[in-house]
Short mmCIF file of C-alpha atoms and ligand atoms in Angstrom, two decimals:
data_model
loop_
_atom_site.label_atom_id
_atom_site.label_comp_id
_atom_site.label_asym_id
_atom_site.label_seq_id
_atom_site.Cartn_x
_atom_site.Cartn_y
_atom_site.Cartn_z
CA UNK H 1 105.19 -53.09 109.25
CA UNK H 2 107.78 -51.26 111.47
CA UNK H 3 107.27 -49.55 114.83
CA UNK H 4 108.86 -46.68 116.45
CA UNK H 5 108.62 -46.11 120.10
CA UNK H 6 108.70 -42.33 120.68
CA UNK H 7 107.09 -42.35 124.13
CA UNK H 8 107.94 -39.76 126.63
CA UNK H 9 109.78 -37.74 124.04
CA UNK H 10 108.64 -34.23 123.67
CA UNK H 11 108.22 -32.62 120.28
CA UNK H 12 110.10 -32.16 118.12
CA UNK H 13 112.12 -35.27 119.17
CA UNK H 14 109.23 -37.79 117.96
CA UNK H 15 109.23 -35.94 114.70
CA UNK H 16 113.13 -36.08 114.40
CA UNK H 17 112.95 -39.92 115.33
CA UNK H 18 110.28 -40.47 112.67
CA UNK H 19 112.19 -38.68 110.06
CA UNK H 20 115.35 -40.65 110.90
CA UNK H 21 113.57 -43.92 110.85
CA UNK H 22 111.86 -43.21 107.53
CA UNK H 23 115.25 -42.63 105.89
CA UNK H 24 116.14 -46.19 106.56
CA UNK H 25 112.96 -47.47 105.19
CA UNK H 26 111.75 -48.22 101.50
CA UNK H 27 108.94 -46.86 99.43
CA UNK H 28 105.53 -48.29 100.52
CA UNK H 29 106.76 -49.51 104.08
CA UNK H 30 104.54 -48.62 106.86
CA UNK H 31 105.61 -47.21 110.16
CA UNK H 32 103.70 -47.10 113.29
CA UNK H 33 104.80 -44.29 115.66
CA UNK H 34 103.80 -44.41 119.43
CA UNK H 35 104.08 -41.29 121.39
CA UNK H 36 102.84 -39.69 124.58
CA UNK H 37 103.23 -36.03 123.74
CA UNK H 38 99.89 -34.94 122.22
CA UNK H 39 101.78 -32.32 120.10
CA UNK H 40 102.86 -35.19 117.92
CA UNK H 41 99.46 -35.51 116.76
CA UNK H 42 99.81 -32.36 114.73
CA UNK H 43 103.44 -32.24 114.18
CA UNK H 44 104.03 -35.67 112.73
CA UNK H 45 101.30 -35.36 110.09
CA UNK H 46 102.56 -31.76 109.40
CA UNK H 47 105.98 -33.27 108.68
CA UNK H 48 104.63 -36.02 106.53
CA UNK H 49 102.52 -33.62 104.47
CA UNK H 50 105.55 -31.33 103.82
CA UNK H 51 107.76 -34.36 102.99
CA UNK H 52 105.23 -36.44 100.86
CA UNK H 53 104.60 -39.29 103.08
CA UNK H 54 101.05 -40.49 103.72
CA UNK H 55 99.44 -40.73 107.11
CA UNK H 56 97.17 -43.73 107.07
CA UNK H 57 95.84 -43.43 110.44
CA UNK H 58 96.19 -41.30 113.63
CA UNK H 59 94.58 -41.78 116.86
CA UNK H 60 94.70 -40.81 120.58
CA UNK H 61 93.94 -43.39 123.22
CA UNK H 62 94.10 -42.46 126.84
CA UNK H 63 97.80 -41.22 127.18
CA UNK H 64 99.07 -42.41 123.84
CA UNK H 65 99.15 -41.01 120.32
CA UNK H 66 99.53 -43.64 117.48
CA UNK H 67 100.26 -42.55 113.95
CA UNK H 68 100.56 -44.84 111.04
CA UNK H 69 102.68 -43.70 108.09
CA UNK H 70 103.07 -44.98 104.55
CA UNK H 71 106.49 -44.14 103.34
CA UNK H 72 106.83 -42.30 100.03
CA UNK H 73 110.60 -42.09 99.21
CA UNK H 74 110.04 -41.37 95.71
CA UNK H 75 109.05 -37.60 96.33
CA UNK Z 1 119.32 -24.97 80.15
CA UNK Z 2 121.04 -23.63 83.20
CA UNK Z 3 121.35 -25.87 86.17
CA UNK Z 4 118.57 -25.69 88.83
CA UNK Z 5 120.11 -24.14 91.80
CA UNK Z 6 119.36 -25.20 95.32
CA UNK Z 7 119.49 -23.47 98.67
CA UNK Z 8 118.88 -24.44 102.28
CA UNK Z 9 117.08 -22.01 104.45
CA UNK Z 10 117.62 -22.00 108.26
CA UNK Z 11 113.81 -21.90 109.37
CA UNK Z 12 113.39 -20.90 113.00
CA UNK Z 13 109.50 -20.57 112.78
CA UNK Z 14 109.56 -16.82 112.86
CA UNK Z 15 108.69 -14.20 110.24
CA UNK Z 16 112.01 -13.22 109.05
CA UNK Z 17 113.30 -16.54 107.88
CA UNK Z 18 109.92 -17.17 106.29
CA UNK Z 19 110.26 -13.84 104.26
CA UNK Z 20 113.86 -14.52 103.35
CA UNK Z 21 113.06 -18.04 102.05
CA UNK Z 22 110.06 -16.79 100.08
CA UNK Z 23 112.23 -14.11 98.45
CA UNK Z 24 114.62 -16.64 97.24
CA UNK Z 25 111.97 -19.00 95.92
CA UNK Z 26 110.59 -16.10 93.93
CA UNK Z 27 113.88 -16.18 92.04
CA UNK Z 28 113.25 -19.75 90.89
CA UNK Z 29 115.67 -21.39 93.28
CA UNK Z 30 114.68 -24.68 94.68
CA UNK Z 31 114.70 -24.15 98.51
CA UNK Z 32 114.36 -26.58 101.39
CA UNK Z 33 114.34 -25.79 105.05
CA UNK Z 34 116.53 -26.83 108.03
CA UNK Z 35 115.76 -26.48 111.58
CA UNK Z 36 118.21 -27.22 114.34
CA UNK Z 37 116.91 -28.60 117.73
CA UNK Z 38 119.19 -27.66 120.53
CA UNK Z 39 116.97 -28.67 123.37
CA UNK Z 40 116.23 -25.15 124.25
CA UNK Z 41 113.98 -24.30 121.53
CA UNK Z 42 110.77 -22.65 122.22
CA UNK Z 43 108.29 -25.15 120.75
CA UNK Z 44 104.96 -26.62 121.13
CA UNK Z 45 105.97 -29.09 123.81
CA UNK Z 46 105.64 -26.64 126.67
CA UNK Z 47 102.07 -26.12 125.76
CA UNK Z 48 101.58 -29.80 125.49
CA UNK Z 49 102.77 -30.15 129.23
CA UNK Z 50 100.73 -27.38 130.60
CA UNK Z 51 97.00 -28.05 130.53
CA UNK Z 52 95.88 -24.39 130.81
CA UNK Z 53 97.51 -23.62 127.61
CA UNK Z 54 95.59 -26.29 125.78
CA UNK Z 55 93.45 -23.78 123.97
CA UNK Z 56 96.51 -22.47 122.02
CA UNK Z 57 97.53 -24.51 118.90
CA UNK Z 58 100.12 -26.89 119.58
CA UNK Z 59 101.75 -26.40 116.40
CA UNK Z 60 105.59 -26.41 115.71
CA UNK Z 61 106.21 -23.13 113.99
CA UNK Z 62 109.07 -24.34 111.79
CA UNK Z 63 106.93 -27.08 110.42
CA UNK Z 64 103.97 -24.57 109.99
CA UNK Z 65 106.22 -22.26 108.10
CA UNK Z 66 107.60 -24.89 105.82
CA UNK Z 67 104.14 -25.90 105.05
CA UNK Z 68 102.95 -22.42 104.28
CA UNK Z 69 105.97 -22.11 101.86
CA UNK Z 70 105.53 -25.49 100.44
CA UNK Z 71 109.05 -26.69 101.15
CA UNK Z 72 110.57 -29.72 102.74
CA UNK Z 73 111.84 -29.34 106.22
CA UNK Z 74 114.73 -31.19 107.64
CA UNK Z 75 114.82 -31.04 111.51
CA UNK Z 76 118.23 -31.89 112.92
CA UNK Z 77 118.99 -32.96 116.43
CA UNK Z 78 122.07 -30.96 117.40
CA UNK Z 79 121.64 -31.46 121.33
CA UNK Z 80 125.06 -33.01 121.82
CA UNK Z 81 127.25 -30.83 119.56
CA UNK Z 82 125.34 -27.68 120.82
CA UNK Z 83 126.66 -28.28 124.51
CA UNK Z 84 130.00 -26.82 123.40
CA UNK Z 85 128.40 -23.75 122.02
CA UNK Z 86 126.55 -23.12 125.23
CA UNK Z 87 129.28 -23.96 127.58
CA UNK Z 88 132.23 -22.38 125.96
CA UNK Z 89 130.92 -19.46 123.81
CA UNK Z 90 133.79 -17.65 122.25
CA UNK Z 91 131.75 -14.39 121.90
CA UNK Z 92 130.11 -14.69 125.29
CA UNK Z 93 126.48 -14.45 126.29
CA UNK Z 94 123.65 -11.98 125.48
CA UNK Z 95 121.38 -10.66 128.11
CA UNK Z 96 120.88 -13.99 129.53
CA UNK Z 97 122.52 -17.38 128.85
CA UNK Z 98 122.08 -17.06 125.21
CA UNK Z 99 125.22 -17.54 123.23
CA UNK Z 100 123.60 -16.04 119.99
CA UNK Z 101 126.66 -15.19 118.03
CA UNK Z 102 128.34 -18.47 118.56
CA UNK Z 103 124.96 -20.12 118.08
CA UNK Z 104 124.50 -18.51 114.60
CA UNK Z 105 128.15 -19.49 113.69
CA UNK Z 106 127.42 -23.09 114.69
CA UNK Z 107 124.09 -23.34 112.75
CA UNK Z 108 125.41 -21.89 109.63
CA UNK Z 109 128.35 -24.19 109.92
CA UNK Z 110 125.99 -27.21 110.32
CA UNK Z 111 124.02 -25.97 107.34
CA UNK Z 112 127.27 -25.80 105.34
CA UNK Z 113 127.98 -29.43 106.02
CA UNK Z 114 124.35 -30.26 105.04
CA UNK Z 115 124.67 -28.56 101.74
CA UNK Z 116 127.90 -30.16 100.96
CA UNK Z 117 126.35 -33.61 101.72
CA UNK Z 118 123.09 -32.97 99.84
CA UNK Z 119 124.62 -31.21 96.79
CA UNK Z 120 122.95 -27.77 97.47
CA UNK Z 121 124.54 -24.53 96.26
CA UNK Z 122 124.07 -21.92 99.13
CA UNK Z 123 122.52 -21.08 102.56
CA UNK Z 124 119.94 -18.42 103.33
CA UNK Z 125 119.20 -16.99 106.81
CA UNK Z 126 116.48 -14.38 107.83
CA UNK Z 127 119.10 -12.21 109.49
CA UNK Z 128 118.75 -8.33 109.28
CA UNK Z 129 121.64 -5.99 109.92
CA UNK Z 130 121.20 -4.26 113.23
CA UNK Z 131 118.22 -6.05 114.34
CA UNK Z 132 119.72 -7.73 117.40
CA UNK Z 133 122.07 -5.78 119.68
CA UNK Z 134 124.61 -8.49 120.05
CA UNK Z 135 124.24 -11.04 117.20
CA UNK Z 136 123.03 -9.18 114.22
CA UNK Z 137 125.18 -6.02 113.96
CA UNK Z 138 127.05 -5.04 110.77
CA UNK Z 139 130.24 -6.20 112.50
CA UNK Z 140 128.86 -9.72 113.20
CA UNK Z 141 127.71 -10.40 109.72
CA UNK Z 142 131.20 -11.22 108.38
CA UNK Z 143 132.11 -13.06 111.61
CA UNK Z 144 129.42 -15.45 111.06
CA UNK Z 145 130.35 -15.93 107.42
CA UNK Z 146 134.03 -16.52 108.44
CA UNK Z 147 133.52 -18.65 111.60
CA UNK Z 148 130.87 -20.99 110.02
CA UNK Z 149 133.15 -21.43 107.03
CA UNK Z 150 130.26 -20.66 104.71
CA UNK Z 151 131.94 -17.43 103.45
CA UNK Z 152 129.99 -15.98 100.48
CA UNK Z 153 127.81 -19.03 100.19
CA UNK Z 154 125.62 -17.29 102.98
CA UNK Z 155 122.84 -15.10 101.60
CA UNK Z 156 120.75 -12.97 103.78
CA UNK Z 157 117.99 -11.86 101.48
CA UNK Z 158 116.43 -9.26 103.63
CA UNK Z 159 119.47 -7.20 103.96
CA UNK Z 160 121.65 -8.44 101.06
CA UNK Z 161 121.89 -5.01 99.40
CA UNK Z 162 123.53 -3.61 102.58
CA UNK Z 163 126.22 -6.33 102.44
CA UNK Z 164 128.82 -7.19 99.86
CA UNK Z 165 127.59 -9.35 96.87
CA UNK Z 166 127.65 -13.08 97.69
CA UNK Z 167 128.66 -15.82 95.20
CA UNK Z 168 125.06 -16.57 94.18
CA UNK Z 169 124.59 -12.99 93.44
CA UNK Z 170 127.92 -12.59 91.51
CA UNK Z 171 127.39 -15.78 89.58
CA UNK Z 172 123.75 -14.51 88.62
CA UNK Z 173 121.80 -17.25 90.37
CA UNK Z 174 120.25 -14.54 92.19
CA UNK Z 175 119.23 -10.93 91.03
CA UNK Z 176 120.69 -8.74 93.66
CA UNK Z 177 118.37 -6.03 92.68
CA UNK Z 178 115.36 -8.09 93.77
CA UNK Z 179 116.80 -8.62 97.22
CA UNK Z 180 116.19 -6.14 100.04
CA UNK Z 181 118.06 -3.72 102.20
CA UNK Z 182 116.27 -3.85 105.58
CA UNK Z 183 118.35 -2.79 108.80
CA UNK Z 184 117.76 -1.88 112.26
CA UNK Z 185 115.18 -2.80 114.75
CA UNK Z 186 112.13 -1.70 112.97
CA UNK Z 187 109.82 -4.38 111.94
CA UNK Z 188 107.77 -2.16 109.50
CA UNK Z 189 109.60 -3.41 106.26
CA UNK Z 190 109.07 -7.06 107.33
CA UNK Z 191 105.31 -6.42 107.96
CA UNK Z 192 104.91 -4.90 104.53
CA UNK Z 193 106.63 -7.61 102.84
CA UNK Z 194 104.62 -10.18 104.72
CA UNK Z 195 101.39 -8.52 103.62
CA UNK Z 196 102.69 -8.50 99.92
CA UNK Z 197 103.34 -12.26 100.27
CA UNK Z 198 99.98 -12.68 101.91
CA UNK Z 199 101.42 -14.19 105.19
CA UNK Z 200 99.20 -13.91 108.08
CA UNK Z 201 99.09 -15.64 111.52
CA UNK Z 202 102.96 -15.96 111.67
CA UNK Z 203 104.58 -16.50 114.91
CA UNK Z 204 106.10 -13.45 116.72
CA UNK Z 205 108.48 -14.90 119.31
CA UNK Z 206 109.33 -12.14 121.76
CA UNK Z 207 112.86 -12.55 122.95
CA UNK Z 208 114.35 -14.96 120.46
CA UNK Z 209 114.02 -18.52 119.31
CA UNK Z 210 115.07 -20.28 122.36
CA UNK Z 211 114.63 -20.46 126.09
CA UNK Z 212 118.20 -19.30 126.77
CA UNK Z 213 116.90 -15.70 126.17
CA UNK Z 214 114.65 -16.14 129.03
CA UNK Z 215 115.76 -14.69 132.29
CA UNK Z 216 113.86 -17.24 134.58
CA UNK Z 217 115.03 -20.11 132.51
CA UNK Z 218 118.58 -18.99 132.48
CA UNK Z 219 118.65 -18.50 136.31
CA UNK Z 220 117.46 -22.09 136.70
CA UNK Z 221 120.09 -23.33 134.28
CA UNK Z 222 122.85 -21.41 136.25
CA UNK Z 223 121.41 -22.68 139.48
CA UNK Z 224 121.47 -26.33 138.31
CA UNK Z 225 125.09 -25.98 137.21
CA UNK Z 226 126.27 -24.41 140.53
CA UNK Z 227 124.46 -27.02 142.46
CA UNK Z 228 125.94 -29.81 140.72
CA UNK Z 229 129.46 -28.24 140.42
CA UNK Z 230 129.22 -29.58 136.88
CA UNK Z 231 127.98 -27.92 133.72
CA UNK Z 232 127.26 -31.03 131.65
CA UNK Z 233 123.59 -31.80 131.03
CA UNK Z 234 121.18 -34.21 129.50
CA UNK Z 235 118.19 -33.38 127.47
CA UNK Z 236 115.90 -34.43 130.55
CA UNK Z 237 117.79 -32.00 132.80
CA UNK Z 238 117.12 -29.00 130.40
CA UNK Z 239 113.47 -30.13 129.75
CA UNK Z 240 112.73 -30.29 133.49
CA UNK Z 241 113.88 -26.67 133.87
CA UNK Z 242 110.83 -25.80 131.72
CA UNK Z 243 108.39 -27.49 134.03
CA UNK Z 244 106.99 -26.72 137.47
CA UNK Z 245 108.05 -24.41 140.40
CA UNK Z 246 111.80 -24.97 141.25
CA UNK Z 247 112.41 -24.53 144.99
CA UNK Z 248 116.01 -24.94 146.49
CA UNK Z 249 115.56 -24.73 150.25
CA UNK Z 250 119.08 -26.24 150.81
CA UNK Z 251 122.03 -25.99 148.65
CA UNK Z 252 122.23 -29.81 147.91
CA UNK Z 253 118.71 -30.39 146.80
CA UNK Z 254 115.81 -28.70 145.18
CA UNK Z 255 112.09 -29.58 144.61
CA UNK Z 256 110.33 -29.44 141.37
CA UNK Z 257 106.62 -28.87 142.16
CA UNK Z 258 104.06 -29.56 139.39
CA UNK Z 259 101.63 -26.53 139.00
CA UNK Z 260 98.83 -28.19 137.45
CA UNK Z 261 97.62 -31.47 136.12
CA UNK Z 262 99.53 -31.39 132.85
CA UNK Z 263 102.86 -30.81 134.58
CA UNK Z 264 102.16 -33.49 137.14
CA UNK Z 265 101.50 -35.87 134.49
CA UNK Z 266 104.65 -34.91 132.86
CA UNK Z 267 106.69 -35.08 136.00
CA UNK Z 268 105.34 -38.67 136.63
CA UNK Z 269 107.40 -39.76 133.73
CA UNK Z 270 110.45 -39.15 135.95
CA UNK Z 271 109.28 -41.13 139.03
CA UNK Z 272 111.72 -43.87 138.56
CA UNK Z 273 114.72 -41.58 138.30
CA UNK Z 274 113.99 -39.01 141.10
CA UNK Z 275 112.94 -39.50 144.64
CA UNK Z 276 109.30 -38.05 144.70
CA UNK Z 277 106.61 -36.93 147.12
CA UNK Z 278 102.94 -36.75 147.11
CA UNK Z 279 100.18 -36.26 149.62
CA UNK Z 280 98.11 -39.27 150.38
CA UNK Z 281 95.58 -37.54 152.72
CA UNK Z 282 95.00 -34.48 150.33
CA UNK Z 283 95.03 -33.58 146.72
CA UNK Z 284 98.29 -31.97 145.66
CA UNK Z 285 101.23 -31.84 143.20
CA UNK Z 286 103.79 -34.45 142.27
CA UNK Z 287 107.02 -33.20 143.60
CA UNK Z 288 110.47 -34.39 142.31
CA UNK Z 289 113.59 -34.08 144.43
CA UNK Z 290 116.67 -33.32 142.48
CA UNK Z 291 119.79 -33.88 144.79
CA UNK Z 292 120.50 -35.88 147.76
CA UNK Z 293 118.16 -35.77 150.78
CA UNK Z 294 119.45 -36.24 154.50
CA UNK Z 295 116.78 -37.33 157.18
CA UNK Z 296 116.02 -33.64 158.17
CA UNK Z 297 115.64 -32.76 154.55
CA UNK Z 298 113.04 -35.33 153.87
CA UNK Z 299 110.90 -33.74 156.60
CA UNK Z 300 111.47 -30.20 155.20
CA UNK Z 301 110.74 -31.44 151.53
CA UNK Z 302 107.38 -33.00 152.92
CA UNK Z 303 106.49 -29.84 154.70
CA UNK Z 304 106.90 -27.90 151.43
CA UNK Z 305 105.01 -30.51 149.57
CA UNK Z 306 102.10 -30.27 151.90
CA UNK Z 307 102.22 -26.40 151.43
CA UNK Z 308 101.38 -26.70 147.78
CA UNK Z 309 98.46 -29.16 148.08
CA UNK Z 310 94.86 -29.05 149.13
CA UNK Z 311 95.99 -29.55 152.74
CA UNK Z 312 97.93 -26.30 153.01
CA UNK Z 313 95.89 -24.97 155.81
CA UNK Z 314 95.36 -28.45 157.48
CA UNK Z 315 97.07 -29.26 160.79
CA UNK Z 316 98.61 -32.39 159.44
CA UNK Z 317 99.03 -33.73 155.96
CA UNK Z 318 100.23 -37.23 155.22
CA UNK Z 319 103.01 -37.48 152.57
CA UNK Z 320 104.55 -40.56 150.99
CA UNK Z 321 107.97 -40.34 149.73
CA UNK Z 322 109.13 -42.93 147.23
CA UNK Z 323 112.69 -43.37 146.62
CA UNK Z 324 114.73 -44.36 143.60
CA UNK Z 325 115.10 -48.02 144.73
CA UNK Z 326 111.21 -48.32 144.98
CA UNK Z 327 111.13 -48.22 148.84
CA UNK Z 328 108.69 -45.70 150.36
CA UNK Z 329 108.27 -43.84 153.63
CA UNK Z 330 105.26 -42.31 155.13
CA UNK Z 331 105.38 -39.00 156.91
CA UNK Z 332 102.90 -36.80 158.65
CA UNK Z 333 103.75 -33.16 158.77
CA UNK Z 334 102.37 -29.80 159.15
CA UNK Z 335 102.54 -27.76 155.97
CA UNK Z 336 105.46 -25.11 156.10
CA UNK Z 337 104.07 -21.84 157.04
CA UNK Z 338 104.23 -19.07 154.36
CA UNK Z 339 106.51 -16.89 156.66
CA UNK Z 340 109.08 -19.82 156.77
CA UNK Z 341 109.12 -20.09 152.88
CA UNK Z 342 112.18 -17.84 152.32
CA UNK Z 343 111.67 -16.07 148.93
CA UNK Z 344 115.29 -16.73 147.99
CA UNK Z 345 114.43 -20.51 147.70
CA UNK Z 346 112.46 -19.92 144.62
CA UNK Z 347 114.67 -20.21 141.70
S1 SF4 Q 1 117.94 -17.22 120.61
FE1 SF4 Q 1 118.90 -19.13 121.08
S2 SF4 Q 1 118.70 -20.22 119.17
FE2 SF4 Q 1 118.31 -18.10 118.67
S3 SF4 Q 1 120.48 -17.36 118.17
FE3 SF4 Q 1 120.26 -17.00 120.17
S4 SF4 Q 1 120.96 -18.88 121.27
FE4 SF4 Q 1 120.54 -19.40 119.23
#
């Protein structure tokens, strides 16, 4: 389980950080991304759909958006 | 079987690059998208900051386009290398601080590096000859090819038939006859093609793909450079220019005044790096101070802060200033009168 802190970054920076982090990970790894820009709630899942990764969970608590991704590097 | 050819398409999020990409996909080419983030791009985040825009979808148009097309999208952070493009554009600026021609050369050059690293064959853009007065003219088309280094690996499907055949056309990877000959400022052929491809709900950015085409934004940028006597910038600097009212009552400092709750919240993220003011007796915005304040300046900044809060007509308003070292100072001031708010202070 890996975590990426993308708090205070505005879209598309959280997406770019997620993309770059996933490049270092292996198939099946899980990555939790924590952001404060609510735009990430749309953008990160959209980026995952396009690139074949699976969003396991996404939630918005108070001021934070938390997205859990399962890496699919086989696509 | 002949080799599967691969192209990377510069996706801005607008209609033209979407059409150009689709036209090449129709010819059996494997296409992936690339999008460059310069820090100035017009994207969903400004909507995310301002609460009143909440009704609008907060989508990232480049991602949305890629999803509609069913292609991968690579977003590349070019904030650092882009500084040189903006600060020293060989071909100068457009109507505002937009260095479009240099920007295009730069982006196509970056795409060229990308195709070499990723073993792709050529590059696509949605450019149309004559569409933009400065950067998309017949004369600039070869300039971009040459200065980016892409040469005839650069295909502009929407106006290909108006230009000399590129390598993918000569090699027969692409059928030139199926490409287009759009030109000029009319959007009709694009609309018709969008309809043919069944594209609806696409984004239509007015000025261009970035804030540098915006007059007010450009003014704030130039003001920041002048005040600092230095044109270098960080991502936070250029983000802050997108948020709040910017008021410069004295050459050595300006106030960034949140316009509503979403902006105040965003500005709160900067409280540790900027001296900031807020009313303690009334409702009101969070105000960041960019620059150095003398003693008289603090009083003036407090009066302006009071002017934008719930106490604007009150006799006295309490303001708390918090400095970057964490120390605070309480002030009681009268809000500055509208007559004393010099209009030239607004950047
Ligand atoms: S509008 Fe901005 S991003 Fe688009 S070409 Fe011009 S400078 Fe580059």
